[in-house]
Tab-separated table of C-alpha atoms and ligand atoms in Angstrom:
chain	number	residue	atom	x	y	z
A	10	MET	CA	1.557	-18.145	-13.276
A	11	ASP	CA	-0.649	-15.166	-14.030
A	12	GLU	CA	-4.296	-15.835	-13.435
A	13	VAL	CA	-6.225	-14.383	-16.342
A	14	LYS	CA	-9.988	-14.158	-16.128
A	15	PRO	CA	-11.599	-15.578	-19.249
A	16	VAL	CA	-12.685	-12.816	-21.576
A	17	SER	CA	-16.427	-12.545	-21.399
A	18	SER	CA	-18.306	-13.326	-24.587
A	19	ALA	CA	-20.346	-10.210	-23.861
A	20	ASN	CA	-17.219	-8.120	-24.371
A	21	LEU	CA	-17.567	-5.454	-26.945
A	22	LYS	CA	-14.820	-4.800	-29.408
A	23	SER	CA	-12.785	-1.715	-28.685
A	24	PRO	CA	-12.785	0.837	-31.458
A	25	GLN	CA	-9.108	1.415	-30.724
A	26	GLY	CA	-7.982	-1.836	-32.300
A	27	PRO	CA	-5.181	-3.203	-30.117
A	28	LYS	CA	-5.976	-4.521	-26.652
A	29	CYS	CA	-5.964	-1.697	-24.116
A	30	ILE	CA	-4.161	-2.499	-20.859
A	31	LEU	CA	-4.666	-0.053	-18.016
A	32	SER	CA	-3.660	0.288	-14.407
A	33	GLY	CA	-3.213	2.919	-11.732
A	34	VAL	CA	-1.122	3.328	-8.635
A	35	GLN	CA	-1.824	5.679	-5.756
A	36	PRO	CA	0.910	8.177	-4.852
A	37	SER	CA	0.453	7.649	-1.152
A	38	GLY	CA	4.081	7.143	-0.085
A	39	LYS	CA	7.242	5.310	-1.012
A	40	LEU	CA	6.706	2.176	-3.109
A	41	HIS	CA	7.627	-1.052	-1.316
A	42	LEU	CA	8.334	-4.654	-2.264
A	43	GLY	CA	4.620	-5.519	-1.915
A	44	ASN	CA	3.764	-2.845	-4.491
A	45	TYR	CA	6.577	-4.030	-6.746
A	46	PHE	CA	5.767	-7.754	-6.794
A	47	GLY	CA	2.011	-7.165	-6.427
A	48	ALA	CA	1.655	-4.516	-9.140
A	49	VAL	CA	4.566	-2.571	-10.671
A	50	LYS	CA	6.502	-5.586	-11.956
A	51	GLN	CA	3.616	-6.838	-14.043
A	52	HIS	CA	2.760	-3.353	-15.269
A	53	ILE	CA	6.276	-3.056	-16.658
A	54	ALA	CA	6.204	-6.598	-18.064
A	55	ALA	CA	2.891	-6.003	-19.884
A	56	GLN	CA	4.293	-3.147	-21.976
A	57	GLY	CA	4.144	-4.269	-25.570
A	58	ASP	CA	1.300	-6.762	-24.943
A	59	GLY	CA	-1.126	-4.081	-26.053
A	60	GLU	CA	-1.687	-0.368	-25.819
A	61	CYS	CA	-0.762	0.479	-22.230
A	62	TYR	CA	-2.176	3.323	-20.152
A	63	TYR	CA	-0.748	3.588	-16.642
A	64	PHE	CA	-1.400	6.484	-14.338
A	65	ILE	CA	-0.629	7.953	-10.952
A	66	ALA	CA	-3.960	8.113	-9.152
A	67	ASP	CA	-3.644	11.533	-7.537
A	68	TYR	CA	-7.417	12.212	-7.445
A	69	HIS	CA	-7.804	8.981	-5.495
A	70	ALA	CA	-4.908	9.926	-3.225
A	71	LEU	CA	-6.849	12.992	-2.045
A	72	THR	CA	-8.884	10.561	0.065
A	73	THR	CA	-5.777	9.971	2.172
A	74	VAL	CA	-3.089	12.593	1.436
A	75	HIS	CA	-4.124	16.014	2.698
A	76	ASP	CA	-1.011	18.083	2.154
A	77	ALA	CA	-0.364	19.664	-1.267
A	78	ALA	CA	3.449	19.579	-1.113
A	79	THR	CA	3.404	15.926	0.003
A	80	LEU	CA	1.047	14.946	-2.806
A	81	ARG	CA	3.180	16.737	-5.426
A	82	GLN	CA	6.334	15.072	-4.097
A	83	ASN	CA	4.716	11.637	-3.942
A	84	VAL	CA	3.564	11.940	-7.553
A	85	LEU	CA	7.084	12.737	-8.742
A	86	ASP	CA	8.535	9.941	-6.606
A	87	VAL	CA	6.180	7.368	-8.112
A	88	ALA	CA	6.960	8.644	-11.613
A	89	LEU	CA	10.705	8.361	-10.964
A	90	ASP	CA	10.237	4.876	-9.517
A	91	TYR	CA	8.314	3.651	-12.557
A	92	PHE	CA	10.689	5.141	-15.117
A	93	ALA	CA	13.684	3.774	-13.177
A	94	LEU	CA	12.106	0.318	-13.008
A	95	GLY	CA	11.672	0.123	-16.773
A	96	LEU	CA	8.607	2.069	-17.806
A	97	ASP	CA	9.197	3.099	-21.405
A	98	PRO	CA	7.534	6.423	-22.290
A	99	GLU	CA	7.727	5.508	-25.985
A	100	LYS	CA	5.627	2.375	-25.486
A	101	THR	CA	3.323	3.386	-22.660
A	102	ALA	CA	1.185	6.406	-21.862
A	103	PHE	CA	2.185	7.114	-18.262
A	104	PHE	CA	0.436	10.124	-16.761
A	105	ARG	CA	-1.131	11.888	-13.810
A	106	GLN	CA	-4.782	10.963	-13.370
A	107	SER	CA	-5.670	14.625	-12.748
A	108	ASP	CA	-4.268	15.601	-16.153
A	109	VAL	CA	-7.337	13.859	-17.581
A	110	PRO	CA	-10.205	15.627	-15.797
A	111	GLU	CA	-12.671	13.879	-18.147
A	112	VAL	CA	-12.569	10.955	-15.689
A	113	CYS	CA	-14.346	13.113	-13.109
A	114	GLU	CA	-17.168	13.810	-15.541
A	115	LEU	CA	-17.426	10.121	-16.384
A	116	SER	CA	-17.357	9.298	-12.695
A	117	TRP	CA	-20.423	11.518	-12.148
A	118	ILE	CA	-22.265	9.950	-15.064
A	119	LEU	CA	-21.461	6.445	-13.806
A	120	SER	CA	-22.598	7.394	-10.315
A	121	THR	CA	-26.075	7.930	-11.738
A	122	VAL	CA	-26.248	4.270	-12.806
A	123	ALA	CA	-24.538	2.971	-9.636
A	124	PRO	CA	-26.917	1.391	-7.116
A	125	MET	CA	-26.185	2.482	-3.526
A	126	GLY	CA	-26.350	-1.154	-2.442
A	127	LEU	CA	-23.483	-2.053	-4.782
A	128	LEU	CA	-21.165	0.507	-3.191
A	129	GLU	CA	-22.347	-0.332	0.314
A	130	LYS	CA	-21.032	-3.857	-0.278
A	131	ALA	CA	-17.523	-2.597	-1.111
A	132	VAL	CA	-15.127	-3.918	1.522
A	133	SER	CA	-12.307	-1.450	0.922
A	134	TYR	CA	-14.410	1.487	2.207
A	135	LYS	CA	-15.213	-0.364	5.422
A	136	GLU	CA	-11.620	-1.507	5.852
A	137	LYS	CA	-10.262	1.999	5.352
A	138	VAL	CA	-12.732	3.528	7.807
A	139	ASP	CA	-11.891	0.771	10.308
A	140	LYS	CA	-8.227	1.735	9.912
A	141	GLY	CA	-9.135	5.286	10.918
A	142	LEU	CA	-9.434	7.125	7.584
A	143	ASP	CA	-12.011	9.941	7.338
A	144	SER	CA	-15.268	8.526	6.012
A	145	SER	CA	-15.667	11.098	3.212
A	146	VAL	CA	-18.115	10.767	0.328
A	147	GLY	CA	-15.022	10.556	-1.894
A	148	LEU	CA	-13.793	7.503	-0.026
A	149	PHE	CA	-17.236	5.913	-0.425
A	150	THR	CA	-17.440	6.621	-4.153
A	151	TYR	CA	-13.775	5.694	-4.738
A	152	PRO	CA	-14.802	2.609	-6.784
A	153	VAL	CA	-16.910	4.759	-9.159
A	154	LEU	CA	-13.927	6.987	-9.954
A	155	MET	CA	-11.860	3.844	-10.447
A	156	ALA	CA	-14.510	2.510	-12.853
A	157	ALA	CA	-14.321	5.828	-14.729
A	158	ASP	CA	-10.515	5.478	-14.954
A	159	ILE	CA	-10.916	2.078	-16.521
A	160	LEU	CA	-13.869	2.809	-18.798
A	161	ALA	CA	-12.614	6.209	-20.043
A	162	TYR	CA	-10.014	4.347	-22.110
A	163	ARG	CA	-12.403	1.477	-22.882
A	164	SER	CA	-9.823	-0.845	-21.333
A	165	HIS	CA	-9.795	-4.604	-21.856
A	166	LEU	CA	-7.309	-5.775	-19.275
A	167	VAL	CA	-6.447	-4.382	-15.856
A	168	PRO	CA	-3.441	-5.911	-14.074
A	169	VAL	CA	-4.026	-5.533	-10.319
A	170	GLY	CA	-3.450	-7.073	-6.918
A	171	LYS	CA	-6.091	-9.276	-5.269
A	172	ASP	CA	-7.347	-6.410	-3.112
A	173	GLN	CA	-8.583	-4.597	-6.226
A	174	VAL	CA	-10.693	-7.440	-7.639
A	175	GLN	CA	-13.920	-6.216	-6.066
A	176	HIS	CA	-13.341	-2.819	-7.668
A	177	LEU	CA	-13.034	-4.530	-11.043
A	178	GLU	CA	-16.291	-6.369	-10.432
A	179	ILE	CA	-17.979	-3.071	-9.607
A	180	THR	CA	-16.521	-1.586	-12.800
A	181	ARG	CA	-17.984	-4.406	-14.869
A	182	ASP	CA	-21.360	-3.968	-13.160
A	183	LEU	CA	-21.368	-0.246	-13.906
A	184	ALA	CA	-20.367	-0.843	-17.540
A	185	VAL	CA	-23.255	-3.306	-17.930
A	186	LYS	CA	-25.696	-0.926	-16.262
A	187	PHE	CA	-24.627	1.938	-18.528
A	188	ASN	CA	-24.754	-0.266	-21.639
A	189	ASN	CA	-28.217	-1.557	-20.695
A	190	ARG	CA	-29.575	1.899	-20.085
A	191	PHE	CA	-28.013	3.781	-22.983
A	192	GLY	CA	-26.828	1.170	-25.503
A	193	ASP	CA	-23.523	-0.631	-26.004
A	194	THR	CA	-20.689	1.727	-25.162
A	195	PHE	CA	-18.125	0.049	-22.918
A	196	PRO	CA	-16.293	-3.258	-23.356
A	197	LEU	CA	-16.259	-5.260	-20.125
A	198	PRO	CA	-12.749	-5.151	-18.681
A	199	ASP	CA	-11.061	-8.263	-17.316
A	200	TYR	CA	-8.461	-8.302	-14.594
A	201	ARG	CA	-5.154	-10.105	-14.407
A	202	LEU	CA	-3.876	-11.044	-10.977
A	203	THR	CA	-0.236	-11.020	-10.022
A	204	PRO	CA	1.271	-14.279	-8.806
A	205	ALA	CA	2.623	-12.548	-5.673
A	206	SER	CA	-0.701	-11.570	-4.190
A	207	LYS	CA	0.506	-11.270	-0.603
A	208	VAL	CA	4.078	-10.215	-0.009
A	209	PRO	CA	4.744	-10.405	3.742
A	210	GLY	CA	6.039	-7.374	5.602
A	211	THR	CA	8.827	-7.328	8.178
A	212	ASP	CA	6.309	-8.376	10.859
A	213	GLY	CA	4.792	-11.208	8.794
A	214	GLN	CA	1.475	-9.402	8.104
A	215	LYS	CA	0.779	-8.296	4.520
A	216	MET	CA	3.369	-5.643	3.631
A	217	SER	CA	1.577	-2.286	3.690
A	218	LYS	CA	2.378	1.372	4.321
A	219	SER	CA	-0.410	1.448	6.849
A	220	TYR	CA	1.196	-1.310	8.950
A	221	GLY	CA	4.655	0.324	9.023
A	222	ASN	CA	6.208	-3.017	8.015
A	223	THR	CA	7.562	-2.167	4.568
A	224	ILE	CA	10.843	-2.706	2.792
A	225	ASP	CA	11.043	0.102	0.235
A	226	ILE	CA	12.090	-0.677	-3.330
A	227	PHE	CA	14.656	2.084	-3.367
A	228	ALA	CA	15.940	1.713	0.192
A	229	GLU	CA	19.651	0.938	0.260
A	230	GLY	CA	22.652	0.793	2.569
A	231	LYS	CA	21.967	1.021	6.288
A	232	ALA	CA	18.243	1.670	5.951
A	233	LEU	CA	17.726	-1.436	3.814
A	234	LYS	CA	19.897	-3.535	6.116
A	235	LYS	CA	17.908	-2.386	9.133
A	236	SER	CA	14.591	-3.392	7.522
A	237	VAL	CA	15.862	-6.785	6.331
A	238	MET	CA	17.591	-7.655	9.613
A	239	GLY	CA	14.359	-6.692	11.381
A	240	VAL	CA	12.224	-9.293	9.576
A	241	VAL	CA	10.467	-11.290	12.289
A	242	THR	CA	11.288	-15.007	12.591
A	243	ASP	CA	10.515	-17.669	15.167
A	244	SER	CA	12.974	-18.167	18.015
A	245	LYS	CA	14.630	-21.431	16.874
A	246	THR	CA	18.319	-21.750	17.752
A	247	VAL	CA	21.044	-22.004	15.083
A	248	GLU	CA	21.236	-25.810	15.496
A	249	GLU	CA	17.523	-26.528	15.140
A	250	PRO	CA	16.023	-27.455	11.731
A	251	LYS	CA	13.727	-24.717	10.412
A	252	ASP	CA	10.603	-24.683	8.280
A	253	PRO	CA	10.979	-22.643	5.061
A	254	ALA	CA	7.219	-22.789	4.410
A	255	THR	CA	6.381	-20.697	7.465
A	256	CYS	CA	9.365	-18.316	7.430
A	257	ASN	CA	8.974	-14.656	6.362
A	258	VAL	CA	12.644	-14.392	5.397
A	259	PHE	CA	12.287	-17.409	3.124
A	260	ALA	CA	9.096	-16.018	1.552
A	261	LEU	CA	10.858	-12.745	0.717
A	262	HIS	CA	13.979	-14.604	-0.453
A	263	SER	CA	11.912	-16.640	-2.922
A	264	LEU	CA	10.756	-13.433	-4.660
A	265	PHE	CA	14.341	-12.709	-5.678
A	266	ALA	CA	16.043	-16.096	-5.829
A	267	THR	CA	16.346	-18.475	-8.756
A	268	PRO	CA	14.626	-21.849	-8.114
A	269	GLU	CA	18.109	-23.346	-7.497
A	270	GLN	CA	19.027	-20.678	-4.946
A	271	GLY	CA	15.672	-21.305	-3.266
A	272	GLU	CA	16.300	-25.055	-3.054
A	273	VAL	CA	19.773	-24.578	-1.603
A	274	LEU	CA	18.401	-22.319	1.117
A	275	ALA	CA	15.478	-24.673	1.848
A	276	THR	CA	17.935	-27.554	2.317
A	277	LYS	CA	19.981	-25.464	4.744
A	278	TYR	CA	16.815	-24.584	6.691
A	279	GLN	CA	15.776	-28.218	6.996
A	280	ALA	CA	19.260	-29.487	7.913
A	281	GLY	CA	19.676	-27.145	10.896
A	282	GLY	CA	22.982	-25.498	11.766
A	283	MET	CA	22.141	-22.223	10.039
A	284	GLY	CA	20.845	-19.136	11.832
A	285	TYR	CA	18.259	-16.768	10.391
A	286	GLY	CA	20.970	-14.068	10.215
A	287	VAL	CA	22.633	-15.993	7.365
A	288	ALA	CA	19.385	-16.169	5.407
A	289	LYS	CA	18.767	-12.455	5.996
A	290	THR	CA	22.249	-11.551	4.757
A	291	GLU	CA	21.649	-13.601	1.635
A	292	LEU	CA	18.280	-11.894	1.136
A	293	LEU	CA	19.949	-8.501	1.496
A	294	SER	CA	22.490	-9.216	-1.211
A	295	LEU	CA	19.798	-10.577	-3.548
A	296	ILE	CA	17.757	-7.370	-3.103
A	297	ASP	CA	20.861	-5.243	-3.713
A	298	ALA	CA	21.694	-7.128	-6.900
A	299	TYR	CA	18.087	-7.163	-8.153
A	300	PHE	CA	17.599	-3.405	-7.906
A	301	ALA	CA	21.186	-2.252	-8.587
A	302	GLN	CA	20.484	-1.079	-12.136
A	303	ALA	CA	17.177	0.558	-11.253
A	304	ARG	CA	18.830	2.481	-8.405
A	305	GLU	CA	21.482	3.782	-10.749
A	306	ARG	CA	18.871	4.741	-13.314
A	307	ARG	CA	16.767	6.491	-10.654
A	308	ARG	CA	19.734	8.614	-9.607
A	309	GLU	CA	20.338	9.641	-13.222
A	310	LEU	CA	16.672	10.452	-13.835
A	311	ALA	CA	16.355	12.436	-10.606
A	312	SER	CA	18.942	14.875	-11.910
A	313	ASP	CA	16.612	15.848	-14.773
A	314	MET	CA	13.105	16.272	-13.402
A	315	GLY	CA	12.207	18.386	-16.455
A	316	GLN	CA	12.433	15.214	-18.519
A	317	ILE	CA	10.141	13.362	-16.103
A	318	GLN	CA	7.571	16.180	-16.281
A	319	GLN	CA	7.772	16.133	-20.057
A	320	TRP	CA	7.176	12.366	-20.237
A	321	LEU	CA	4.176	12.750	-17.933
A	322	ARG	CA	2.763	15.512	-20.149
A	323	LYS	CA	3.276	13.417	-23.257
A	324	GLY	CA	1.474	10.477	-21.630
A	325	ALA	CA	-1.363	12.752	-20.549
A	326	GLU	CA	-1.844	14.140	-24.055
A	327	LYS	CA	-2.363	10.682	-25.462
A	328	ALA	CA	-4.592	9.585	-22.586
A	329	ARG	CA	-6.683	12.738	-22.750
A	330	ALA	CA	-7.333	12.348	-26.459
A	331	THR	CA	-8.647	8.820	-25.845
A	332	ALA	CA	-10.754	9.890	-22.853
A	333	ARG	CA	-12.204	12.845	-24.768
A	334	ALA	CA	-13.335	10.546	-27.591
A	335	THR	CA	-15.015	8.237	-25.057
A	336	LEU	CA	-16.718	11.161	-23.341
A	337	GLU	CA	-18.037	12.498	-26.660
A	338	LEU	CA	-19.673	9.123	-27.221
A	339	VAL	CA	-20.944	8.864	-23.645
A	340	ARG	CA	-22.447	12.357	-23.689
A	341	SER	CA	-24.266	11.706	-26.905
A	342	LYS	CA	-25.519	8.285	-25.711
A	343	CYS	CA	-27.047	9.715	-22.566
A	344	GLY	CA	-28.468	12.883	-24.050
A	345	LEU	CA	-26.016	15.452	-22.789
A	346	ARG	CA	-25.915	16.882	-26.255
B	405	LIG	P1	-0.411	-0.153	0.723
B	405	LIG	O1	-1.133	-1.323	1.346
B	405	LIG	O2	1.013	-0.104	1.106
B	405	LIG	O3	-1.149	1.163	0.960
B	405	LIG	P2	-1.559	0.022	-1.892
B	405	LIG	O4	-2.905	-0.330	-1.332
B	405	LIG	O5	-1.309	1.432	-2.348
B	405	LIG	O6	-0.434	-0.400	-0.844
B	405	LIG	O7	-1.257	-0.984	-3.088
B	405	LIG	C1	-0.881	-0.628	-4.401
B	405	LIG	C2	-0.806	-1.896	-5.231
B	405	LIG	O8	0.199	-2.776	-4.709
B	405	LIG	C3	-2.109	-2.688	-5.258
B	405	LIG	O9	-2.335	-3.176	-6.570
B	405	LIG	C4	-1.875	-3.837	-4.319
B	405	LIG	O10	-2.564	-4.992	-4.725
B	405	LIG	C5	-0.375	-4.059	-4.404
B	405	LIG	N1	0.145	-4.474	-3.089
B	405	LIG	C6	0.270	-3.695	-1.995
B	405	LIG	N2	0.786	-4.394	-0.957
B	405	LIG	C7	0.973	-5.654	-1.405
B	405	LIG	C8	1.480	-6.852	-0.806
B	405	LIG	N3	1.917	-6.876	0.442
B	405	LIG	N4	1.526	-7.960	-1.561
B	405	LIG	C9	1.115	-7.936	-2.853
B	405	LIG	N5	0.625	-6.848	-3.482
B	405	LIG	C10	0.553	-5.709	-2.772
B	406	LIG	N1	-7.306	1.627	-6.390
B	406	LIG	C1	-5.996	1.297	-6.916
B	406	LIG	C2	-5.048	0.989	-5.728
B	406	LIG	O1	-5.254	1.450	-4.632
B	406	LIG	C3	-5.421	2.430	-7.742
B	406	LIG	C4	-6.283	2.704	-8.952
B	406	LIG	C5	-7.057	3.817	-9.187
B	406	LIG	C6	-6.475	1.828	-10.060
B	406	LIG	N2	-7.695	3.686	-10.358
B	406	LIG	C7	-7.371	2.498	-10.928
B	406	LIG	C8	-5.959	0.568	-10.381
B	406	LIG	C9	-7.765	1.910	-12.132
B	406	LIG	C10	-6.371	-0.020	-11.586
B	406	LIG	C11	-7.275	0.650	-12.448
B	406	LIG	O2	-4.076	0.298	-5.936
């Protein structure tokens, strides 16, 4: 079940009327099953629950992607992935973050109310530097730009994975600090966590591009088979009973299976007499069936990139109009006009 943080009584009403739902995804490589079950799936499902703004966080990606052609390609790949997986450009404003440069201005303004100590406590900066990323100022102030993304649309609800919760807390802190200093301006956004907060990778660690243990959403054929067959298991023989609760193959299987299919497989695990190869083959066919339609749709969409670009522009126009209105208000509140 989705975990929804109770809406704070301090929340201000949005002038936009319907609830604004916002989220972003970094274009830092091919999307994988962790991204799908940890983020994309609920973004798609939330369309229609309110006014949705979803964007491809290309400004943020500059902290890690340093090649222009790669960044451009990654942005288009993410856009194709989202549209193929069910993003509806009629319902949702889906856009490139950098098509709304107002967020950079808001980011600067928010940085003037952001205490250094608050950012120094952010774990994602430390984790990224520990992983070997350049410790740029941009990487350090990443959460302020993220707060600007959220507050520029005066968002109410931000569906994210667990790793982003601290960023949401920082966003709320910055909104409160701005409101206290300059008067009520921003509603305090709440987050909604996905049920699948830690999809395991092929090696059993959290699936992540940086661990090289991913199964990509749009992998198929031999490449998909190779990833699935490579999922690490213990070394129990075919005859031995196996424990579904500790098995990576079973954990991945349960993301795709119906409860009945899950029970049947669990019974086979516990009875013994079934090798992990059988479970992996079943997982492979569930993945194939689950994404069959999206793969087909992606192929169709890829043959008309002009359409994709046009949808992104349309999303950006809507988003920019909202961000401009917020910035007008913000500038006047803090004396920039
Ligand atoms: P990566 O770790 O591959 O770089 P990102 O940090 O770009 O992935 O994650 C993008 C989104 O996908 C985030 O909201 C994150 O919470 C979610 N996500 C990434 N990996 C997983 C995972 N293994 N399980 C659940 N959610 C994940
Ligand atoms: N930091 C998020 C991630 O790595 C991406 C992101 C940027 C985002 N701005 C956002 C997510 C605003 C939600 C809201 O996944």
